[in-house]
Coordinates of C-alpha atoms in Angstrom, one line a residue:
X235 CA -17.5 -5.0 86.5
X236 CA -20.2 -7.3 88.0
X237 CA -19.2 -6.0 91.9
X238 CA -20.2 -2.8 90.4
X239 CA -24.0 -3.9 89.8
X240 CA -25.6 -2.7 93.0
X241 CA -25.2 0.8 92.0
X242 CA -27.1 0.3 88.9
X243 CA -29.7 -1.5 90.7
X244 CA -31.6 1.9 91.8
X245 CA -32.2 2.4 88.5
X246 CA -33.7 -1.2 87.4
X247 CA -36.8 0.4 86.4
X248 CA -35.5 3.2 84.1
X249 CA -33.5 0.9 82.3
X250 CA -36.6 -1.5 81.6
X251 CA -38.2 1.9 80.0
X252 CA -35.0 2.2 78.3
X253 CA -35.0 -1.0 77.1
X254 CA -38.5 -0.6 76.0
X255 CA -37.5 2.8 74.0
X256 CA -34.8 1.5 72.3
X257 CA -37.2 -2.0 71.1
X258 CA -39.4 0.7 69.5
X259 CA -37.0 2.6 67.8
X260 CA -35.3 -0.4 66.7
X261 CA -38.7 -1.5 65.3
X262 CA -38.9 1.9 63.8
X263 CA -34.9 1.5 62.3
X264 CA -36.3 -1.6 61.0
X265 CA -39.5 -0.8 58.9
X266 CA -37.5 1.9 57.0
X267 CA -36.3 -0.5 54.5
X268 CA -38.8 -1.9 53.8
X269 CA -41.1 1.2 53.0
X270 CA -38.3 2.2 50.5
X271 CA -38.6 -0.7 48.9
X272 CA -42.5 -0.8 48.7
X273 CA -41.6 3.0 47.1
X274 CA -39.1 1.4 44.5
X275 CA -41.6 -1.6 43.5
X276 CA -44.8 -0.3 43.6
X277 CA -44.6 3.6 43.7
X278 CA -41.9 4.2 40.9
X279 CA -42.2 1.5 38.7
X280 CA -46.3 2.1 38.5
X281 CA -45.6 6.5 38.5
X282 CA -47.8 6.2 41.6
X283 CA -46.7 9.8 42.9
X284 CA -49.9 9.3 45.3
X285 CA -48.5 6.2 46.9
X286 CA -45.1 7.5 46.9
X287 CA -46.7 10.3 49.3
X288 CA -48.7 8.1 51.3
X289 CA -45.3 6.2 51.7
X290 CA -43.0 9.1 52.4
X291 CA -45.3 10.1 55.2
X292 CA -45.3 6.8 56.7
X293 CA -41.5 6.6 56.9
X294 CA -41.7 10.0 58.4
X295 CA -43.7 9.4 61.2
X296 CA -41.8 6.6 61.5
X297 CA -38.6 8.2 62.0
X298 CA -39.9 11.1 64.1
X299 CA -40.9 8.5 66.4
X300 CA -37.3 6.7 66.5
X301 CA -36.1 9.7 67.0
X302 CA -38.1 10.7 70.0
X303 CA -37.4 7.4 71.5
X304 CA -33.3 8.1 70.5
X305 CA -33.8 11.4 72.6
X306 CA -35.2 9.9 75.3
X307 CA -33.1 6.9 76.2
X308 CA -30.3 9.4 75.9
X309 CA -31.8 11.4 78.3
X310 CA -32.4 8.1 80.2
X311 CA -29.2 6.7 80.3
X312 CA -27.3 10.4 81.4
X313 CA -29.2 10.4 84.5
X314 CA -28.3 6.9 85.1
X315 CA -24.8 7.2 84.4
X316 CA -24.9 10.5 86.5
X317 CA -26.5 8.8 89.4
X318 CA -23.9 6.1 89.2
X319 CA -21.2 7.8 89.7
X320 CA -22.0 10.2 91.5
X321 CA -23.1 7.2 94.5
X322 CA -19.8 5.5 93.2
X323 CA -17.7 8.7 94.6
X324 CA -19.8 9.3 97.9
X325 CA -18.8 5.5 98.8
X326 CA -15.1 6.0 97.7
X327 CA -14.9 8.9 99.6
X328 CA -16.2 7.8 102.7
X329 CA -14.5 4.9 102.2
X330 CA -11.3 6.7 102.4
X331 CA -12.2 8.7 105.5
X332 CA -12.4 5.6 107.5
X333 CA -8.8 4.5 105.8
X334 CA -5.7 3.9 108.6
X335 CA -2.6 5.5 108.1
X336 CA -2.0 2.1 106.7
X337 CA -4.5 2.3 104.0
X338 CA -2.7 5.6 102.6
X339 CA 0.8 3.9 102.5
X340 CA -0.9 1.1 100.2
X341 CA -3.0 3.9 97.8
X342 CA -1.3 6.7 96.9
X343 CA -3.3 10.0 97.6
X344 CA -2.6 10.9 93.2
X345 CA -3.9 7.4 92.5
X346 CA -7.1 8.0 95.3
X347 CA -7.3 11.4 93.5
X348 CA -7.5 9.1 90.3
X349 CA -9.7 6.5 90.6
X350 CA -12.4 9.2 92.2
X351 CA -12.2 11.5 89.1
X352 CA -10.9 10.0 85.6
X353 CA -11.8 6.4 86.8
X354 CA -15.8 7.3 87.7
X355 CA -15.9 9.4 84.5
X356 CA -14.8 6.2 82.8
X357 CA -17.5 4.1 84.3
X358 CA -19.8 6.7 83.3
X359 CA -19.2 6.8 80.0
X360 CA -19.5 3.3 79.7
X361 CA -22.5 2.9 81.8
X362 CA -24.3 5.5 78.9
X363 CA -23.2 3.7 76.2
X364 CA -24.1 0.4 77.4
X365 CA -27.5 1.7 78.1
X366 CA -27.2 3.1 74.3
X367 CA -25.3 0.8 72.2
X368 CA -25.6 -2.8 74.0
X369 CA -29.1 -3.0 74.0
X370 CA -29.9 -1.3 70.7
X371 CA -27.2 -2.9 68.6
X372 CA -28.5 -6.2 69.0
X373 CA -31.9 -6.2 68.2
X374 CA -30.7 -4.0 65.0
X375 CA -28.4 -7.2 64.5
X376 CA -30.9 -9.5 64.8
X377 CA -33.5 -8.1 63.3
X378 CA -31.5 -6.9 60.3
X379 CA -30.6 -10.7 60.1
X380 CA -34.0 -12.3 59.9
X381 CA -35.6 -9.3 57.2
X382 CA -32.3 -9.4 55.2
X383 CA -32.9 -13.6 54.9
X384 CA -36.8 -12.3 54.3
X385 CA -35.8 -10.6 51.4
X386 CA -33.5 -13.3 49.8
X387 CA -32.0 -16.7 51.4
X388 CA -29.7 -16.8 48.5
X389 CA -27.4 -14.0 49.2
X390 CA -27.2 -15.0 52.7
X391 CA -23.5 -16.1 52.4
X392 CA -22.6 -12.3 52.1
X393 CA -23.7 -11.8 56.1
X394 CA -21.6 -14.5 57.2
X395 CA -18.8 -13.3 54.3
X396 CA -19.3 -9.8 56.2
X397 CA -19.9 -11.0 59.8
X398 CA -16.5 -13.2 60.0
X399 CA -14.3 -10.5 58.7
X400 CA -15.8 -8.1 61.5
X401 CA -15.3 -10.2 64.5
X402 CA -11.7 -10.8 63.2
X403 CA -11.3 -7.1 63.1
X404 CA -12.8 -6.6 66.1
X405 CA -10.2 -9.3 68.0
X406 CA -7.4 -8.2 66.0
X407 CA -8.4 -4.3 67.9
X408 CA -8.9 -6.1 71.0
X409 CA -5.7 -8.3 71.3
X410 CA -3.7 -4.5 70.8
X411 CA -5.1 -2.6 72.8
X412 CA -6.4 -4.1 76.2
X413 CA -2.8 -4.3 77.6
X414 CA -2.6 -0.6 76.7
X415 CA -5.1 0.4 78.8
X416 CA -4.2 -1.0 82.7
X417 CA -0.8 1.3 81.6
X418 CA -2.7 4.6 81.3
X419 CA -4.4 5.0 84.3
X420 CA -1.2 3.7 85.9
X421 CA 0.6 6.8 84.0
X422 CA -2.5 9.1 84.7
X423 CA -1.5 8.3 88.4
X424 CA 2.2 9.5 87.7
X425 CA 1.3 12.4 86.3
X426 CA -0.5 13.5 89.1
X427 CA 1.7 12.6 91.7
X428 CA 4.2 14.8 89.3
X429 CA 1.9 17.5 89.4
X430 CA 1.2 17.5 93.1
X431 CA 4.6 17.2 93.7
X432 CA 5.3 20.4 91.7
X433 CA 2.7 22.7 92.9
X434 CA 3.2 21.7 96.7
X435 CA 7.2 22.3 96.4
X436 CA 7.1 25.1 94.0
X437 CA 8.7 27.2 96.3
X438 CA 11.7 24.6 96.9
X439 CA 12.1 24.5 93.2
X440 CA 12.3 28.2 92.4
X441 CA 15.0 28.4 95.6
X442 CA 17.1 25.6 94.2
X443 CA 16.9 26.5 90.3
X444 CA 15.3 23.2 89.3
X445 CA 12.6 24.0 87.3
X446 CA 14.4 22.4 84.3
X447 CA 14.9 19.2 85.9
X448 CA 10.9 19.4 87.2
X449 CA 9.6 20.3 83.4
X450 CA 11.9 17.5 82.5
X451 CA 10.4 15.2 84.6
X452 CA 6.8 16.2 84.1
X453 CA 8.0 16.0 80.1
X454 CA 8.7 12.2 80.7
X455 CA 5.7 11.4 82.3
X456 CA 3.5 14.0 79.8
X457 CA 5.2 11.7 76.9
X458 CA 4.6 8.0 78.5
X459 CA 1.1 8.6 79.3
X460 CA 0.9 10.4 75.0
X461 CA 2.6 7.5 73.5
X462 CA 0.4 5.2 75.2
X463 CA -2.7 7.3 74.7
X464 CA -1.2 7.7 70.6
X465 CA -0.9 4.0 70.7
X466 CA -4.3 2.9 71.8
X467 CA -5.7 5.7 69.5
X468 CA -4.2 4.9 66.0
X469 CA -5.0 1.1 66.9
X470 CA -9.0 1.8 67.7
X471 CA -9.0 4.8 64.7
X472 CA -7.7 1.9 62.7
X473 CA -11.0 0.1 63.1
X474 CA -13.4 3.3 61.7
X475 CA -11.9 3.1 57.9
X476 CA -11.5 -0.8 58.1
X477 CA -15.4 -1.2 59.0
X478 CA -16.3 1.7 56.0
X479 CA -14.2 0.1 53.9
X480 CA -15.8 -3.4 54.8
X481 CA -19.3 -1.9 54.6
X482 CA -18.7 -0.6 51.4
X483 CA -16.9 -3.7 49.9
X484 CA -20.1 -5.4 51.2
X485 CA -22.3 -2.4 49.6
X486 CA -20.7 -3.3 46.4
X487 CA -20.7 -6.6 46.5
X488 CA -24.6 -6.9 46.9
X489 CA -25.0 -4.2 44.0
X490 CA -23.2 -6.9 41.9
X491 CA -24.5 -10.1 42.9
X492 CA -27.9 -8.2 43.5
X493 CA -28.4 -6.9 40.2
X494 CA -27.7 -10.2 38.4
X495 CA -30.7 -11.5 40.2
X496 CA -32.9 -8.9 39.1
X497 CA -31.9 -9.2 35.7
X498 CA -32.8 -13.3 35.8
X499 CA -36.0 -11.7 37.7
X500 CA -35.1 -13.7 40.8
X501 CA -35.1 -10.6 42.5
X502 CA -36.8 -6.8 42.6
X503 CA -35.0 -3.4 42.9
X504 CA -36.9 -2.7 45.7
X505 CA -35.9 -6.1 47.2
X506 CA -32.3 -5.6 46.7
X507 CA -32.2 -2.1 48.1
X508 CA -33.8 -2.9 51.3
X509 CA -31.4 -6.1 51.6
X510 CA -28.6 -3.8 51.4
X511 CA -29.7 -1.6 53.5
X512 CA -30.7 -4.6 56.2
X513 CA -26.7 -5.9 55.9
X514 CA -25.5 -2.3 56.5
X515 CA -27.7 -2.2 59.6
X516 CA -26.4 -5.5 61.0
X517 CA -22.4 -4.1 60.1
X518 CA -23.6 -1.0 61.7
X519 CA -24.8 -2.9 64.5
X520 CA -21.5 -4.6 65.1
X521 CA -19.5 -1.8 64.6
X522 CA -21.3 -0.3 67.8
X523 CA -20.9 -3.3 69.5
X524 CA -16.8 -2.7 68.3
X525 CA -17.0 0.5 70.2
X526 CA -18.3 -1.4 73.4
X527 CA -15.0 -4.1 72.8
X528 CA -13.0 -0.6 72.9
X529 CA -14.7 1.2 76.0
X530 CA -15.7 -2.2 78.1
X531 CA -11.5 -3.1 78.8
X532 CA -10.3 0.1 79.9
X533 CA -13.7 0.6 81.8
X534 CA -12.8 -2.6 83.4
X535 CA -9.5 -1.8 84.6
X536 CA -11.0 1.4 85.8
X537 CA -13.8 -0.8 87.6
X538 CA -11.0 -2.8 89.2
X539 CA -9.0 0.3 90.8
X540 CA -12.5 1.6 92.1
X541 CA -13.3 -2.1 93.6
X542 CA -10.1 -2.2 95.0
X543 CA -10.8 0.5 96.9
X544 CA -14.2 0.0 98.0
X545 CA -13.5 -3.7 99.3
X546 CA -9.9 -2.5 101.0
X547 CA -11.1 -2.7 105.0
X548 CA -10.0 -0.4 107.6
X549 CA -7.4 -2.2 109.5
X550 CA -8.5 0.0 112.6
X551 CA -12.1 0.2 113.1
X552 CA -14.6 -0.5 115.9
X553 CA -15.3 -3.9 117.5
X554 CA -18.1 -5.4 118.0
X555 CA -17.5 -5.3 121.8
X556 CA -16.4 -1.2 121.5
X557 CA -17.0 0.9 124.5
X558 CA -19.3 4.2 124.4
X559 CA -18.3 6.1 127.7
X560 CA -21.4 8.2 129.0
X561 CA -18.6 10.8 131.0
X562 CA -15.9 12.0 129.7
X563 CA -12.4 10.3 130.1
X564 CA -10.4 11.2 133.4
X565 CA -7.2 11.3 130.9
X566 CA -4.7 8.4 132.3
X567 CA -3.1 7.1 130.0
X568 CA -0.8 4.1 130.4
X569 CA 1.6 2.1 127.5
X570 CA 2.2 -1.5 128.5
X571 CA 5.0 -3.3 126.9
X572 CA 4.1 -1.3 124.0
X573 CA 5.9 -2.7 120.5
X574 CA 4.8 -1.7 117.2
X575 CA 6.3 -2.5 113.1
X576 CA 5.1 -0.5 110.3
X577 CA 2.9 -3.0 108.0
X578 CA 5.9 -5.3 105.7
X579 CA 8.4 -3.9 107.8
X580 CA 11.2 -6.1 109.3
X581 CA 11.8 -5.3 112.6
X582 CA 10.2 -3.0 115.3
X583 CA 10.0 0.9 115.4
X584 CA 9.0 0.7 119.3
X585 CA 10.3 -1.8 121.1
X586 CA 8.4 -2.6 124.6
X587 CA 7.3 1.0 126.0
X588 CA 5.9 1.5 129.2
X589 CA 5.2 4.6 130.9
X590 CA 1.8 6.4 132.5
X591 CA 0.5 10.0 131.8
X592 CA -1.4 11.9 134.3
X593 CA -4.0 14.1 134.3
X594 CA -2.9 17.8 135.4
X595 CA 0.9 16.3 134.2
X596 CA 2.5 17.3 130.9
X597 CA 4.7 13.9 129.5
X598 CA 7.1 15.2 127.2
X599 CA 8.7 13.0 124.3
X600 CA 12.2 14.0 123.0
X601 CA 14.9 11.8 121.1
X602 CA 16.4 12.0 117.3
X603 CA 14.8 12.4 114.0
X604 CA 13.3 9.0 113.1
X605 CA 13.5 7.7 116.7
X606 CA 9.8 7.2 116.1
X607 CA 8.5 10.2 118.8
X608 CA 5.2 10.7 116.3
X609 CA 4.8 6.9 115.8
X610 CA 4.1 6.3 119.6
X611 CA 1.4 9.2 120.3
X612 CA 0.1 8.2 116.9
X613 CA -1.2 4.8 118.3
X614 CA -3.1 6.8 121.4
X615 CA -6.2 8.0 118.6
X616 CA -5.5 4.7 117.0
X617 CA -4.1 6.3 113.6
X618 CA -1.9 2.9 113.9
X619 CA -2.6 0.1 115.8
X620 CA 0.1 -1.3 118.1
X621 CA 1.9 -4.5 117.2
X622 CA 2.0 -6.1 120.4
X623 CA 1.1 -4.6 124.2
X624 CA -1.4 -2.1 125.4
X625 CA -2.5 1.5 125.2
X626 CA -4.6 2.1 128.2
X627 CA -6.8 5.2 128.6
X628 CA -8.6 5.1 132.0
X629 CA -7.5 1.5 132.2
X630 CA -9.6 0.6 129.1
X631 CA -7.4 -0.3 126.3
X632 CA -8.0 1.9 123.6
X633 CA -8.8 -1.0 120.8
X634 CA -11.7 -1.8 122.9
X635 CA -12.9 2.3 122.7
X636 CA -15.7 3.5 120.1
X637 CA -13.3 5.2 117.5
X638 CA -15.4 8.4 117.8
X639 CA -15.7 8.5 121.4
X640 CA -11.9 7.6 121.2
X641 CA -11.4 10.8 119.1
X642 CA -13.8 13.2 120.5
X643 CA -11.7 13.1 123.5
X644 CA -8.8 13.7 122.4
X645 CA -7.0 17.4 121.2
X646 CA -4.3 16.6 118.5
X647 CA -1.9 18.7 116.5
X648 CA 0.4 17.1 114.2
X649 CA 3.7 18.0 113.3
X650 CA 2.3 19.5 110.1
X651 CA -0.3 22.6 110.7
X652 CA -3.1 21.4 107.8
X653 CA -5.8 24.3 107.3
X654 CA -8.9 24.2 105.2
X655 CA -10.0 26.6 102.8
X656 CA -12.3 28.7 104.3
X657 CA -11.6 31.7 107.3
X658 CA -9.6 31.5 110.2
X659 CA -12.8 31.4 112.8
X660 CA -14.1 28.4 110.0
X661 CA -10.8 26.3 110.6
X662 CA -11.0 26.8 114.5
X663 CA -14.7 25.7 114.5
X664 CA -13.7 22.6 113.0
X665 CA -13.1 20.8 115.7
X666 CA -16.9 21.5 117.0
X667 CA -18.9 23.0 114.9
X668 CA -21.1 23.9 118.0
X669 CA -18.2 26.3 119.2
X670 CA -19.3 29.6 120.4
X671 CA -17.6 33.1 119.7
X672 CA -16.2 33.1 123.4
X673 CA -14.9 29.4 123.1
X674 CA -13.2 30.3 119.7
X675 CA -11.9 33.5 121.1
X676 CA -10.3 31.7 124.5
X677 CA -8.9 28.8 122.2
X678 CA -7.2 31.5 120.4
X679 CA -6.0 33.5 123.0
X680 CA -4.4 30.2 124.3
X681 CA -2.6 29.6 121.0
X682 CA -0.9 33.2 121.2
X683 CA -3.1 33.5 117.7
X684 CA -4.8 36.8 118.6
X685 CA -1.3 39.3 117.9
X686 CA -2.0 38.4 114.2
X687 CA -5.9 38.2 113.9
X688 CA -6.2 41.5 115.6
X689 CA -3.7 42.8 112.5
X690 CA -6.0 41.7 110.0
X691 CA -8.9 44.3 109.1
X692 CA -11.8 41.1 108.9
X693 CA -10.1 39.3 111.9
X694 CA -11.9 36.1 112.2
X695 CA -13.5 36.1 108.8
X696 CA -10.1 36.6 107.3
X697 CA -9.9 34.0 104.1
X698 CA -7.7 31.2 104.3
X699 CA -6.2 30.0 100.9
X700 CA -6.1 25.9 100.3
X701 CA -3.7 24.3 102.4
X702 CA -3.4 27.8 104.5
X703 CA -0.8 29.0 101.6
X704 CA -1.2 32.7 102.8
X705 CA -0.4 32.6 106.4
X706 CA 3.1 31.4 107.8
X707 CA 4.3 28.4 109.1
X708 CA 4.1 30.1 112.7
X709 CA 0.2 31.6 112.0
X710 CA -0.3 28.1 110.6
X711 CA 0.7 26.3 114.0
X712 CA -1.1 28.4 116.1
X713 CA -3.9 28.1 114.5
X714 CA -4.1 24.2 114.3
X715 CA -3.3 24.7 118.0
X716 CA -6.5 26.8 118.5
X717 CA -8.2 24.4 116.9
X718 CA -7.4 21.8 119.2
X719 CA -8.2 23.6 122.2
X720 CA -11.8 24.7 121.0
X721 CA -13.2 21.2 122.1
X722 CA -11.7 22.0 126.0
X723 CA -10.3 17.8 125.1
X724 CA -9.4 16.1 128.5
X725 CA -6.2 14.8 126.3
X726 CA -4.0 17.3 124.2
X727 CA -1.5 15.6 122.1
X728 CA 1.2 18.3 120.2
X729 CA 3.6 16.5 117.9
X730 CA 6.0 18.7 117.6
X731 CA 3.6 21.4 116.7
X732 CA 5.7 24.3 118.4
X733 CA 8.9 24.0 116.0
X734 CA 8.2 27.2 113.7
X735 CA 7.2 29.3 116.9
X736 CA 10.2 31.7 118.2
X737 CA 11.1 31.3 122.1
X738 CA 8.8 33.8 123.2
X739 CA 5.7 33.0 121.6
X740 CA 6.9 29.3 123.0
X741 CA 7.0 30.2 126.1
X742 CA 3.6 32.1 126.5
X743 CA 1.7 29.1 124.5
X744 CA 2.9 26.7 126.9
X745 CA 2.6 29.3 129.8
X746 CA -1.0 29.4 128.7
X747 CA -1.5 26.0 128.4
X748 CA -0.9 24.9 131.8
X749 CA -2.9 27.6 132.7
X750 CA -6.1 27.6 131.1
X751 CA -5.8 23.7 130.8
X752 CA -4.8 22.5 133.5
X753 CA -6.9 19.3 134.5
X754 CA -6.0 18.3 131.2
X755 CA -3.2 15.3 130.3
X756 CA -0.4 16.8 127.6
X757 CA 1.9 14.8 125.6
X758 CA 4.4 17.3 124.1
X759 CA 6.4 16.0 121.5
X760 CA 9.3 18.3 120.9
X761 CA 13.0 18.9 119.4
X762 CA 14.0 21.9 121.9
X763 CA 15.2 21.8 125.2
X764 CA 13.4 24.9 126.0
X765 CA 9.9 23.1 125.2
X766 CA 9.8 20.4 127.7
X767 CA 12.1 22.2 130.0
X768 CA 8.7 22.2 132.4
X769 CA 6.9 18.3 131.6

């Protein structure tokens, strides 16, 4: 929790006027005893109905101003809590844009989906109540303490009667539940990663008649993540009725020991009222602070996932000693003895490439499924690093390149087309935003995307669903292709990013491509003969 203090540090001086709200209505919590009993002793017994007035008044103001104050460090603490976490997700989401490939193999993307969403609202919630509940129930505590011992020293044994059998309560609740609560989120995690599973196959399910065994699956993890949640619950509902029934116990008790003090006149009405209702305020006190020993564990394992993210570091960033080209790169691009293993793995994927790609040349990659075709153009815009040996573009090795000059240079398209909701001129502007309509329109006449924009009555401002789920595989291509060849790179890397294009729309792509991009260096990952027949 502590390495989550900087975020609340913004915010120092709206918690000291928080602070400040809750003293007063404490104070305010505080006096209202005491004017009932001034009502009891010298108001009823006397058949002042004046004074009883005066009184009632008094402990009206007084609670319209607690009240106010209640508002207002509610009002306080949401825009804290807000303002937490919304800073919490910018950082954990630009955190993850600067993640390696590696970084996703460690955190699953329905556990980085989790820890931004059900992890920050935890944090939230517990950020408003701490502003709420920790400050408040304490000075309700100990001031209910020191008037309740005002009022009579004698009954004091009752507090401490009252105060042991709360914390053991409280630690009973505690000892239950906090193992409980590292096991949700983990099964909040599983859930998703059910659910995401299901949606982005649902069409491999309905063709194979699985939806049974999917529903069962999603049942299991639906009833893991209950029983916890079921669990957890009847332990902290447990501690509602056990502190009532405390507080009454407590309520009855003083009645009795109470009322044999006033009748050996050791002890007013009024007196004994207001001490009762000073010992309900310090087991009301506690049992907010109860709520905090529920909240505060699972906040804190939610804390932990969100730390562990925020203090994971890039293992592919910039050096200190990175390289800003003022030109653009002339496109060579040499592998020296190039060897790479996938973080834990045991033995190498690559084993000691060396080869050089030309400008104006197209170097084509073919081999087996698994023989690691992707891996090796993947280390060229660093996505991994290589495990031994050099990737050289211009004859600077690219470790030694600013990571956005790295990137700005280079065209890639990987094996999977991925499109953003939006339009189709939107997703081929991604690239560079500064595109014009005749860049876009060239880029897409290279992709062989124009027979199917021209068939669409809005053409470029044609919407694209999430994840481009209303165009083909084919459309889907072409248009990350586009994409790709909107920033006129020196370097174009496909990764096997021609598969779901038929043979003739394969052949005019790459016909097109050495045309229109000549000067540039390609690296053409493919499967078909056909492809690289010209490289």
């Amino acid at each position: 929790m502590t390495r989550l203090l900087k975020y609340v540090e913004p915010y120092i001086l709206m918690v000291i006027i928080a602070i400040m709200l809750l003293f007063g209505q404490a104070t305010c919590d505080l006096a209202l005893p005491d004017f009932m009993s001034d009502i009891v002793n010298k108001g009823i017994s006397n058949g002042d109905s004046g004074y009883i007035i005066k009184v009632g008044l008094q402990m009206l103001g007084v609670s319209l101003i607690s009240a106010t104050c209640a508002v207002a460090v509610g009002y306080i603490a949401s825009k804290i809590a807000a303002g937490v976490s919304q800073s919490l997700r910018n950082d954990i989401f630009e955190k993850v844009e600067r993640f390696s490939n590696a970084e996703f193999d460690k955190f699953s993307t329905s556990s980085l989906i989790t820890r931004t969403t059900n992890d920050i609202t935890q944090i939230q919630t517990l950020v408003v109540m701490i502003i709420r509940i920790v400050f408040y129930a304490p000075i309700m505590g100990i001031g209910g303490f020191v008037h309740a011992l005002a009022n009579s020293k004698s009954m004091s044994w009752i507090i401490a009667l009252s105060l042991i059998t709360l914390i053991g309560i409280i630690m009973t609740m505690f000892t239950l539940a906090m193992p409980k609560f590292k096991v949700i989120q983990s099964l909040v995690d599983k859930l998703n990663l059910v659910v995401r599973e299901n949606l982005d196959g649902m069409l491999v399910i309905r063709a194979f008649n699985t939806q049974k065994f999917e529903e069962d699956r999603f049942d299991k993890a639906n009833k893991d993540l209950t029983n916890t949640n079921l669990f957890v619950n009847r332990v902290t509902a447990g501690m509602m009725p056990a502190m009532m029934l405390l507080m009454n116990l407590i309520t009855v008790l003083i009645v009795w020991v109470g009322s044999n003090q006033v009748s050996a006149f050791k002890m007013d009405v009024g007196e004994m009222m207001a001490y009762m209702q000073y010992v309900i305020q310090i087991i009301s006190a506690f049992l907010m602070m109860s709520m905090m020993f529920i909240m505060i564990p699972r906040a804190s394992v939610s804390a932990t996932r969100i730390a562990d993210v925020l203090e994971t570091e890039p293992s592919i960033k910039n050096s200190e000693s990175s390289i800003k080209k003022s030109n653009r790169f002339d496109g060579t691009i040499e592998f020296r003895n190039v060897c790479f293993s996938y973080p834990g793995a045991e033995e190498d994927v690559l084993h000691n490439i060396s080869f050089t790609a030309k400008p104006s040349e197209t170097t084509a990659f073919i081999g087996s499924t698994g023989s690691g075709k992707s891996t090796l153009i993947n280390l060229i815009p660093r996505f991994y690093d290589a495990t031994s040996g050099e990737v050289l573009i211009d004859g600077i090795n690219v470790k030694n390149i600013d990571l956005h000059e790295l990137r700005s240079n280079l065209g890639y398209v990987p094996q999977k087309g991925i499109l953003f909701s939006g339009t189709i001129k939107s997703n081929i502007s991604y690239a560079d935003k500064n595109s014009t309509d005749e860049e876009i329109l060239r880029a897409s006449n290279i992709a062989q995307a124009m027979e199917f924009i021209d068939s669409k009555p809005e053409r470029f401002e044609t919407p694209i669903a999430q994840g481009g789920n209303n165009v083909s595989g084919g459309q889907k291509q072409r248009l990350s292709i586009a994409r790709a060849l909107v920033k006129n790179p020196q370097i174009c890397i496909f990764d096997d990013s021609f598969s779901a294009l038929d043979f003739k729309t394969d052949a005019a792509l790459r016909k097109a491509i050495k045309a229109k991009t000549g000067s540039s260096t390609i690296l053409l990952v493919a499967q078909r003969i056909s492809t690289i027949m010209n490289a």
